[in-house]
């Protein structure tokens, strides 16, 4: 799996791993009606200098809110393509105050591919 650029290359970064979501994205109608499990990993770049200095939650990224928003969005969305869902998740994270860059690792845990028991992960970096 592709990893994000090192945080030191692009500034401060927080990694939010293994956000488990039940959602309705997939090419087949059954995927959009019955749903399936997804996992999301986020690499989020922002400046943590103020938070590190103040030790105040108001000065940093609220990752708990991001987890809740991601789970709600995946659970309420229906797209045919992983690419569309990943882009919408990137847009959601980039809308957070102070976020300058995001990398989304979106995994379909059990894609309906004959004779395949693995998973498929799409990696998208914005901007």
Short mmCIF file of N, CA, C and O in Angstrom, two decimals:
data_model
loop_
_atom_site.label_atom_id
_atom_site.label_comp_id
_atom_site.label_asym_id
_atom_site.label_seq_id
_atom_site.Cartn_x
_atom_site.Cartn_y
_atom_site.Cartn_z
N UNK A 1 0.84 -1.17 0.00
CA UNK A 1 0.00 0.00 0.00
C UNK A 1 0.89 1.24 0.00
O UNK A 1 1.93 1.27 0.64
N UNK A 2 0.45 2.27 -0.71
CA UNK A 2 1.19 3.52 -0.79
C UNK A 2 1.08 4.27 0.52
O UNK A 2 0.02 4.32 1.13
N UNK A 3 2.18 4.85 0.94
CA UNK A 3 2.13 5.62 2.17
C UNK A 3 2.20 7.10 1.83
O UNK A 3 2.61 7.49 0.75
N UNK A 4 1.79 7.90 2.77
CA UNK A 4 1.78 9.35 2.59
C UNK A 4 3.21 9.87 2.63
O UNK A 4 4.10 9.23 3.19
N UNK A 5 3.43 11.05 2.02
CA UNK A 5 4.75 11.67 2.16
C UNK A 5 5.08 11.87 3.63
O UNK A 5 4.18 12.04 4.45
N UNK A 6 6.34 11.84 3.96
CA UNK A 6 6.75 12.05 5.35
C UNK A 6 6.27 13.41 5.84
O UNK A 6 6.37 14.39 5.11
N UNK A 7 5.72 13.48 7.06
CA UNK A 7 5.23 14.75 7.57
C UNK A 7 6.26 15.88 7.50
O UNK A 7 5.92 17.01 7.22
N UNK A 8 7.54 15.57 7.70
CA UNK A 8 8.56 16.61 7.68
C UNK A 8 8.69 17.24 6.30
O UNK A 8 9.14 18.38 6.17
N UNK A 9 8.26 16.55 5.24
CA UNK A 9 8.33 17.09 3.89
C UNK A 9 7.27 18.16 3.65
O UNK A 9 7.46 19.05 2.83
N UNK A 10 6.15 18.07 4.30
CA UNK A 10 5.02 18.95 4.02
C UNK A 10 4.51 19.70 5.25
O UNK A 10 3.47 20.35 5.18
N UNK A 11 5.17 19.60 6.36
CA UNK A 11 4.70 20.25 7.58
C UNK A 11 4.11 19.25 8.55
O UNK A 11 4.35 18.05 8.46
N UNK A 12 3.30 19.76 9.46
CA UNK A 12 2.70 18.93 10.50
C UNK A 12 1.59 18.06 9.93
O UNK A 12 0.82 18.50 9.08
N UNK A 13 1.49 16.84 10.42
CA UNK A 13 0.50 15.89 9.90
C UNK A 13 -0.03 15.03 11.04
O UNK A 13 0.72 14.63 11.93
N UNK A 14 -1.33 14.77 11.00
CA UNK A 14 -1.93 13.83 11.93
C UNK A 14 -2.50 12.68 11.10
O UNK A 14 -3.04 12.92 10.01
N UNK A 15 -2.35 11.47 11.57
CA UNK A 15 -2.86 10.30 10.88
C UNK A 15 -4.02 9.73 11.70
O UNK A 15 -3.86 9.44 12.89
N UNK A 16 -5.16 9.62 11.07
CA UNK A 16 -6.35 9.03 11.71
C UNK A 16 -6.58 7.71 11.00
O UNK A 16 -6.95 7.68 9.82
N UNK A 17 -6.36 6.62 11.70
CA UNK A 17 -6.34 5.30 11.07
C UNK A 17 -7.56 4.46 11.40
O UNK A 17 -8.11 4.53 12.49
N UNK A 18 -7.92 3.63 10.42
CA UNK A 18 -8.90 2.57 10.60
C UNK A 18 -10.27 3.08 11.06
O UNK A 18 -10.85 2.55 12.01
N UNK A 19 -10.78 4.09 10.37
CA UNK A 19 -12.15 4.55 10.62
C UNK A 19 -13.07 3.55 9.93
O UNK A 19 -13.13 3.50 8.70
N UNK A 20 -13.75 2.74 10.70
CA UNK A 20 -14.64 1.71 10.14
C UNK A 20 -16.00 2.33 9.82
O UNK A 20 -16.58 3.02 10.66
N UNK A 21 -16.48 2.07 8.61
CA UNK A 21 -17.74 2.67 8.15
C UNK A 21 -18.54 1.64 7.36
O UNK A 21 -17.98 0.92 6.55
N UNK A 22 -19.84 1.64 7.58
CA UNK A 22 -20.72 0.84 6.74
C UNK A 22 -21.36 1.79 5.74
O UNK A 22 -21.95 2.81 6.13
N UNK A 23 -21.20 1.48 4.45
CA UNK A 23 -21.69 2.40 3.44
C UNK A 23 -22.27 1.71 2.23
O UNK A 23 -22.31 0.48 2.15
N UNK A 24 -22.70 2.53 1.28
CA UNK A 24 -23.49 2.06 0.15
C UNK A 24 -22.89 2.49 -1.19
O UNK A 24 -23.61 2.75 -2.13
N UNK A 25 -21.57 2.53 -1.28
CA UNK A 25 -20.90 2.87 -2.52
C UNK A 25 -20.44 1.60 -3.22
O UNK A 25 -19.85 0.72 -2.59
N UNK A 26 -20.73 1.52 -4.51
CA UNK A 26 -20.30 0.38 -5.31
C UNK A 26 -20.97 0.40 -6.67
O UNK A 26 -22.04 1.00 -6.85
N UNK A 27 -20.34 -0.24 -7.61
CA UNK A 27 -20.84 -0.26 -8.97
C UNK A 27 -22.15 -1.04 -9.09
O UNK A 27 -23.06 -0.65 -9.81
N UNK A 28 -22.25 -2.15 -8.37
CA UNK A 28 -23.44 -3.01 -8.47
C UNK A 28 -24.57 -2.50 -7.59
O UNK A 28 -24.35 -2.00 -6.49
N UNK A 29 -25.79 -2.63 -8.09
CA UNK A 29 -26.97 -2.17 -7.36
C UNK A 29 -27.03 -2.80 -5.96
O UNK A 29 -27.42 -2.14 -5.00
N UNK A 30 -26.64 -4.07 -5.84
CA UNK A 30 -26.66 -4.73 -4.54
C UNK A 30 -25.75 -4.03 -3.53
O UNK A 30 -26.06 -3.95 -2.35
N UNK A 31 -24.62 -3.51 -4.00
CA UNK A 31 -23.71 -2.79 -3.12
C UNK A 31 -24.35 -1.50 -2.62
O UNK A 31 -24.16 -1.10 -1.47
N UNK A 32 -25.10 -0.84 -3.50
CA UNK A 32 -25.73 0.43 -3.12
C UNK A 32 -27.02 0.22 -2.32
O UNK A 32 -27.49 1.15 -1.67
N UNK A 33 -27.57 -0.99 -2.35
CA UNK A 33 -28.79 -1.23 -1.56
C UNK A 33 -28.49 -1.99 -0.27
O UNK A 33 -29.05 -1.67 0.78
N UNK A 34 -27.63 -2.99 -0.33
CA UNK A 34 -27.32 -3.79 0.86
C UNK A 34 -26.19 -3.19 1.69
O UNK A 34 -26.13 -3.38 2.90
N UNK A 35 -25.26 -2.52 1.05
CA UNK A 35 -24.14 -1.91 1.74
C UNK A 35 -23.01 -2.89 2.00
O UNK A 35 -23.11 -4.09 1.72
N UNK A 36 -21.91 -2.34 2.53
CA UNK A 36 -20.72 -3.13 2.83
C UNK A 36 -19.80 -2.31 3.72
O UNK A 36 -20.00 -1.12 3.91
N UNK A 37 -18.76 -2.97 4.24
CA UNK A 37 -17.82 -2.32 5.14
C UNK A 37 -16.68 -1.65 4.37
O UNK A 37 -16.15 -2.22 3.42
N UNK A 38 -16.34 -0.47 4.84
CA UNK A 38 -15.21 0.30 4.34
C UNK A 38 -14.32 0.66 5.51
O UNK A 38 -14.76 0.69 6.66
N UNK A 39 -13.08 0.96 5.21
CA UNK A 39 -12.15 1.48 6.21
C UNK A 39 -11.49 2.72 5.60
O UNK A 39 -11.14 2.72 4.42
N UNK A 40 -11.32 3.75 6.41
CA UNK A 40 -10.72 4.99 5.94
C UNK A 40 -9.53 5.34 6.83
O UNK A 40 -9.64 5.32 8.06
N UNK A 41 -8.42 5.65 6.19
CA UNK A 41 -7.25 6.21 6.87
C UNK A 41 -7.05 7.60 6.30
O UNK A 41 -7.11 7.79 5.07
N UNK A 42 -6.80 8.57 7.16
CA UNK A 42 -6.60 9.95 6.73
C UNK A 42 -5.25 10.45 7.19
O UNK A 42 -4.88 10.27 8.35
N UNK A 43 -4.53 11.09 6.29
CA UNK A 43 -3.32 11.84 6.61
C UNK A 43 -3.72 13.30 6.43
O UNK A 43 -4.10 13.70 5.32
N UNK A 44 -3.68 14.07 7.50
CA UNK A 44 -4.19 15.44 7.46
C UNK A 44 -3.08 16.40 7.85
O UNK A 44 -2.52 16.30 8.96
N UNK A 45 -2.78 17.33 6.93
CA UNK A 45 -1.73 18.31 7.19
C UNK A 45 -2.34 19.63 7.64
O UNK A 45 -3.29 20.14 7.04
N UNK A 46 -1.79 20.15 8.73
CA UNK A 46 -2.18 21.44 9.28
C UNK A 46 -1.03 21.93 10.14
O UNK A 46 -0.04 21.21 10.33
N UNK A 47 -1.13 23.11 10.67
CA UNK A 47 -0.07 23.66 11.52
C UNK A 47 -0.45 23.44 12.98
O UNK A 47 -1.45 23.98 13.45
N UNK A 48 0.33 22.64 13.69
CA UNK A 48 0.05 22.34 15.09
C UNK A 48 0.82 23.23 16.06
O UNK A 48 0.81 23.00 17.26
N UNK A 49 1.50 24.25 15.56
CA UNK A 49 2.34 25.09 16.42
C UNK A 49 1.53 25.75 17.54
O UNK A 49 1.93 25.70 18.71
N UNK A 50 0.39 26.35 17.21
CA UNK A 50 -0.42 27.03 18.23
C UNK A 50 -0.90 26.05 19.30
O UNK A 50 -0.84 26.35 20.50
N UNK A 51 -1.36 24.88 18.87
CA UNK A 51 -1.85 23.89 19.83
C UNK A 51 -0.72 23.38 20.72
O UNK A 51 -0.91 23.19 21.93
N UNK A 52 0.44 23.17 20.13
CA UNK A 52 1.58 22.68 20.91
C UNK A 52 2.01 23.70 21.96
O UNK A 52 2.47 23.34 23.03
N UNK A 53 1.84 24.97 21.63
CA UNK A 53 2.22 26.04 22.55
C UNK A 53 1.16 26.26 23.63
O UNK A 53 1.47 26.40 24.80
N UNK A 54 -0.12 26.26 23.22
CA UNK A 54 -1.20 26.59 24.16
C UNK A 54 -1.72 25.41 24.95
O UNK A 54 -2.29 25.59 26.02
N UNK A 55 -1.58 24.20 24.42
CA UNK A 55 -2.14 22.99 25.03
C UNK A 55 -3.66 23.11 25.16
O UNK A 55 -4.25 22.63 26.12
N UNK A 56 -4.29 23.74 24.16
CA UNK A 56 -5.73 24.00 24.18
C UNK A 56 -6.39 23.33 22.97
O UNK A 56 -5.96 23.54 21.83
N UNK A 57 -7.43 22.56 23.22
CA UNK A 57 -8.13 21.84 22.16
C UNK A 57 -8.66 22.78 21.09
O UNK A 57 -8.74 22.42 19.91
N UNK A 58 -9.03 24.00 21.47
CA UNK A 58 -9.56 24.96 20.50
C UNK A 58 -8.53 25.34 19.44
O UNK A 58 -8.89 25.85 18.38
N UNK A 59 -7.25 25.11 19.70
CA UNK A 59 -6.18 25.51 18.78
C UNK A 59 -5.71 24.38 17.87
O UNK A 59 -4.72 24.53 17.17
N UNK A 60 -6.42 23.26 17.90
CA UNK A 60 -5.97 22.13 17.09
C UNK A 60 -7.12 21.55 16.29
O UNK A 60 -8.26 22.01 16.37
N UNK A 61 -6.83 20.54 15.53
CA UNK A 61 -7.81 19.84 14.72
C UNK A 61 -8.57 18.86 15.61
O UNK A 61 -7.97 18.07 16.33
N UNK A 62 -9.88 18.91 15.56
CA UNK A 62 -10.70 18.01 16.36
C UNK A 62 -10.89 16.70 15.59
O UNK A 62 -11.82 16.56 14.79
N UNK A 63 -10.00 15.75 15.81
CA UNK A 63 -10.06 14.51 15.04
C UNK A 63 -11.28 13.67 15.41
O UNK A 63 -11.77 12.91 14.57
N UNK A 64 -11.81 13.81 16.62
CA UNK A 64 -13.02 13.07 16.98
C UNK A 64 -14.19 13.52 16.10
O UNK A 64 -14.99 12.69 15.64
N UNK A 65 -14.28 14.80 15.85
CA UNK A 65 -15.34 15.32 14.98
C UNK A 65 -15.16 14.82 13.55
O UNK A 65 -16.14 14.49 12.87
N UNK A 66 -13.92 14.75 13.09
CA UNK A 66 -13.66 14.26 11.73
C UNK A 66 -14.08 12.80 11.61
O UNK A 66 -14.71 12.41 10.62
N UNK A 67 -13.76 11.98 12.60
CA UNK A 67 -14.16 10.57 12.58
C UNK A 67 -15.68 10.45 12.47
O UNK A 67 -16.20 9.71 11.63
N UNK A 68 -16.38 11.20 13.29
CA UNK A 68 -17.85 11.16 13.29
C UNK A 68 -18.41 11.61 11.94
O UNK A 68 -19.33 10.99 11.39
N UNK A 69 -17.84 12.68 11.38
CA UNK A 69 -18.31 13.20 10.09
C UNK A 69 -18.04 12.20 8.96
O UNK A 69 -18.89 12.01 8.09
N UNK A 70 -16.88 11.57 8.97
CA UNK A 70 -16.54 10.59 7.94
C UNK A 70 -17.50 9.41 8.01
O UNK A 70 -18.04 8.97 6.99
N UNK A 71 -17.73 8.88 9.21
CA UNK A 71 -18.63 7.74 9.36
C UNK A 71 -20.05 8.09 8.89
O UNK A 71 -20.69 7.30 8.19
N UNK A 72 -20.52 9.27 9.26
CA UNK A 72 -21.86 9.69 8.85
C UNK A 72 -21.95 9.87 7.34
O UNK A 72 -22.93 9.46 6.71
N UNK A 73 -20.91 10.46 6.75
CA UNK A 73 -20.93 10.70 5.30
C UNK A 73 -20.90 9.39 4.53
O UNK A 73 -21.68 9.20 3.59
N UNK A 74 -20.00 8.49 4.89
CA UNK A 74 -19.93 7.19 4.20
C UNK A 74 -21.26 6.46 4.34
O UNK A 74 -21.77 5.87 3.38
N UNK A 75 -21.86 6.51 5.52
CA UNK A 75 -23.11 5.80 5.77
C UNK A 75 -24.32 6.38 5.07
O UNK A 75 -25.31 5.69 4.87
N UNK A 76 -24.25 7.64 4.67
CA UNK A 76 -25.40 8.28 4.05
C UNK A 76 -25.23 8.52 2.55
O UNK A 76 -26.13 9.05 1.90
N UNK A 77 -24.09 8.13 1.99
CA UNK A 77 -23.81 8.40 0.58
C UNK A 77 -23.98 7.15 -0.27
O UNK A 77 -23.74 6.04 0.19
N UNK A 78 -24.36 7.38 -1.53
CA UNK A 78 -24.44 6.29 -2.51
C UNK A 78 -23.77 6.77 -3.78
O UNK A 78 -24.27 7.66 -4.47
N UNK A 79 -22.61 6.19 -4.08
CA UNK A 79 -21.89 6.48 -5.30
C UNK A 79 -21.56 5.16 -5.99
O UNK A 79 -21.43 4.13 -5.33
N UNK A 80 -21.36 5.22 -7.29
CA UNK A 80 -20.95 4.03 -8.02
C UNK A 80 -19.46 3.75 -7.84
O UNK A 80 -19.05 2.60 -7.81
N UNK A 81 -18.65 4.81 -7.69
CA UNK A 81 -17.20 4.64 -7.70
C UNK A 81 -16.54 5.03 -6.38
O UNK A 81 -16.93 6.03 -5.75
N UNK A 82 -15.52 4.26 -6.01
CA UNK A 82 -14.69 4.61 -4.86
C UNK A 82 -14.04 5.98 -5.05
O UNK A 82 -13.88 6.74 -4.10
N UNK A 83 -13.65 6.28 -6.28
CA UNK A 83 -13.00 7.56 -6.58
C UNK A 83 -13.88 8.74 -6.17
O UNK A 83 -13.38 9.73 -5.63
N UNK A 84 -15.17 8.64 -6.43
CA UNK A 84 -16.09 9.72 -6.06
C UNK A 84 -16.19 9.85 -4.55
O UNK A 84 -16.11 10.96 -4.01
N UNK A 85 -16.36 8.73 -3.86
CA UNK A 85 -16.44 8.77 -2.41
C UNK A 85 -15.15 9.33 -1.80
O UNK A 85 -15.19 10.17 -0.90
N UNK A 86 -14.00 8.91 -2.29
CA UNK A 86 -12.72 9.40 -1.78
C UNK A 86 -12.59 10.90 -1.99
O UNK A 86 -12.13 11.62 -1.10
N UNK A 87 -12.98 11.41 -3.16
CA UNK A 87 -12.91 12.84 -3.43
C UNK A 87 -13.81 13.62 -2.48
O UNK A 87 -13.42 14.65 -1.94
N UNK A 88 -15.02 13.13 -2.25
CA UNK A 88 -15.96 13.80 -1.34
C UNK A 88 -15.42 13.79 0.09
O UNK A 88 -15.59 14.77 0.83
N UNK A 89 -14.76 12.69 0.50
CA UNK A 89 -14.15 12.65 1.83
C UNK A 89 -13.00 13.66 1.92
O UNK A 89 -12.84 14.34 2.94
N UNK A 90 -12.20 13.76 0.87
CA UNK A 90 -11.12 14.76 0.85
C UNK A 90 -11.69 16.16 0.98
O UNK A 90 -11.18 16.98 1.76
N UNK A 91 -12.76 16.45 0.25
CA UNK A 91 -13.40 17.76 0.33
C UNK A 91 -13.90 18.04 1.74
O UNK A 91 -13.75 19.16 2.26
N UNK A 92 -14.48 17.03 2.38
CA UNK A 92 -14.99 17.18 3.75
C UNK A 92 -13.86 17.54 4.71
O UNK A 92 -13.99 18.46 5.52
N UNK A 93 -12.73 16.85 4.61
CA UNK A 93 -11.60 17.12 5.50
C UNK A 93 -10.97 18.47 5.19
O UNK A 93 -10.63 19.24 6.10
N UNK A 94 -10.84 18.79 3.91
CA UNK A 94 -10.24 20.07 3.53
C UNK A 94 -11.09 21.26 3.95
O UNK A 94 -10.58 22.38 4.07
N UNK A 95 -12.37 21.03 4.22
CA UNK A 95 -13.24 22.12 4.68
C UNK A 95 -13.00 22.48 6.15
O UNK A 95 -13.50 23.50 6.62
N UNK A 96 -12.24 21.65 6.86
CA UNK A 96 -11.93 21.92 8.27
C UNK A 96 -10.94 23.08 8.36
O UNK A 96 -10.01 23.17 7.57
N UNK A 97 -11.12 23.92 9.31
CA UNK A 97 -10.26 25.09 9.49
C UNK A 97 -8.79 24.69 9.65
O UNK A 97 -8.46 23.82 10.47
N UNK A 98 -7.93 25.30 8.87
CA UNK A 98 -6.49 25.09 9.00
C UNK A 98 -5.92 23.91 8.23
O UNK A 98 -4.71 23.76 8.16
N UNK A 99 -6.75 23.07 7.65
CA UNK A 99 -6.25 21.91 6.91
C UNK A 99 -5.72 22.38 5.56
O UNK A 99 -6.41 23.07 4.81
N UNK A 100 -4.48 22.00 5.25
CA UNK A 100 -3.85 22.43 4.00
C UNK A 100 -3.74 21.31 2.97
O UNK A 100 -3.59 21.59 1.78
N UNK A 101 -3.79 20.07 3.42
CA UNK A 101 -3.62 18.93 2.52
C UNK A 101 -4.20 17.70 3.21
O UNK A 101 -4.17 17.59 4.42
N UNK A 102 -4.69 16.77 2.40
CA UNK A 102 -5.22 15.53 2.95
C UNK A 102 -4.90 14.39 2.00
O UNK A 102 -4.87 14.57 0.78
N UNK A 103 -4.61 13.25 2.57
CA UNK A 103 -4.50 12.02 1.79
C UNK A 103 -5.51 11.04 2.38
O UNK A 103 -5.52 10.80 3.58
N UNK A 104 -6.36 10.52 1.50
CA UNK A 104 -7.41 9.58 1.89
C UNK A 104 -7.02 8.20 1.40
O UNK A 104 -6.71 8.02 0.22
N UNK A 105 -7.03 7.23 2.30
CA UNK A 105 -6.88 5.81 1.94
C UNK A 105 -8.24 5.19 2.20
O UNK A 105 -8.63 5.00 3.36
N UNK A 106 -8.97 4.90 1.13
CA UNK A 106 -10.31 4.35 1.23
C UNK A 106 -10.27 2.88 0.82
O UNK A 106 -9.94 2.57 -0.32
N UNK A 107 -10.62 2.00 1.75
CA UNK A 107 -10.56 0.56 1.51
C UNK A 107 -11.95 -0.04 1.47
O UNK A 107 -12.73 0.13 2.41
N UNK A 108 -12.22 -0.75 0.38
CA UNK A 108 -13.42 -1.58 0.31
C UNK A 108 -12.98 -2.94 0.82
O UNK A 108 -12.15 -3.62 0.21
N UNK A 109 -13.51 -3.34 1.97
CA UNK A 109 -12.98 -4.50 2.68
C UNK A 109 -13.24 -5.83 1.98
O UNK A 109 -12.42 -6.73 2.05
N UNK A 110 -14.39 -5.95 1.33
CA UNK A 110 -14.74 -7.22 0.67
C UNK A 110 -15.41 -6.93 -0.67
O UNK A 110 -16.62 -7.11 -0.82
N UNK A 111 -14.63 -6.50 -1.66
CA UNK A 111 -15.24 -6.19 -2.95
C UNK A 111 -15.81 -7.44 -3.62
O UNK A 111 -15.26 -8.53 -3.44
N UNK A 112 -16.90 -7.28 -4.36
CA UNK A 112 -17.52 -8.45 -5.00
C UNK A 112 -16.78 -8.87 -6.27
O UNK A 112 -17.26 -8.68 -7.39
N UNK A 113 -15.60 -9.43 -6.07
CA UNK A 113 -14.77 -9.90 -7.19
C UNK A 113 -14.66 -11.42 -7.04
O UNK A 113 -14.22 -11.91 -5.99
N UNK A 114 -15.04 -12.17 -8.08
CA UNK A 114 -14.98 -13.63 -7.98
C UNK A 114 -13.56 -14.13 -7.67
O UNK A 114 -12.57 -13.60 -8.18
N UNK A 115 -13.49 -15.12 -6.82
CA UNK A 115 -12.23 -15.78 -6.44
C UNK A 115 -11.20 -14.82 -5.85
O UNK A 115 -9.99 -14.99 -6.05
N UNK A 116 -11.67 -13.81 -5.12
CA UNK A 116 -10.78 -12.81 -4.51
C UNK A 116 -11.25 -12.56 -3.08
O UNK A 116 -12.39 -12.18 -2.85
N UNK A 117 -10.36 -12.82 -2.13
CA UNK A 117 -10.74 -12.63 -0.73
C UNK A 117 -10.03 -11.44 -0.10
O UNK A 117 -10.08 -11.26 1.11
N UNK A 118 -9.38 -10.60 -0.90
CA UNK A 118 -8.66 -9.45 -0.39
C UNK A 118 -9.52 -8.21 -0.32
O UNK A 118 -10.74 -8.26 -0.34
N UNK A 119 -8.83 -7.08 -0.23
CA UNK A 119 -9.50 -5.79 -0.20
C UNK A 119 -8.89 -4.91 -1.28
O UNK A 119 -7.86 -5.24 -1.87
N UNK A 120 -9.54 -3.78 -1.54
CA UNK A 120 -9.06 -2.83 -2.53
C UNK A 120 -8.98 -1.46 -1.85
O UNK A 120 -9.93 -1.03 -1.21
N UNK A 121 -7.81 -0.81 -1.97
CA UNK A 121 -7.63 0.51 -1.38
C UNK A 121 -7.31 1.53 -2.45
O UNK A 121 -6.42 1.33 -3.27
N UNK A 122 -8.04 2.62 -2.42
CA UNK A 122 -7.81 3.75 -3.31
C UNK A 122 -7.10 4.84 -2.49
O UNK A 122 -7.53 5.12 -1.37
N UNK A 123 -6.04 5.41 -3.02
CA UNK A 123 -5.31 6.47 -2.34
C UNK A 123 -5.44 7.74 -3.16
O UNK A 123 -5.12 7.75 -4.35
N UNK A 124 -5.91 8.79 -2.51
CA UNK A 124 -6.15 10.06 -3.18
C UNK A 124 -5.55 11.18 -2.33
O UNK A 124 -5.76 11.20 -1.11
N UNK A 125 -4.77 12.07 -2.94
CA UNK A 125 -4.15 13.17 -2.23
C UNK A 125 -4.66 14.48 -2.81
O UNK A 125 -4.66 14.67 -4.02
N UNK A 126 -5.09 15.38 -1.94
CA UNK A 126 -5.58 16.70 -2.35
C UNK A 126 -5.02 17.74 -1.40
O UNK A 126 -4.93 17.48 -0.22
N UNK A 127 -4.73 18.97 -1.75
CA UNK A 127 -4.71 19.44 -3.13
C UNK A 127 -3.44 19.03 -3.82
O UNK A 127 -2.44 18.74 -3.28
#
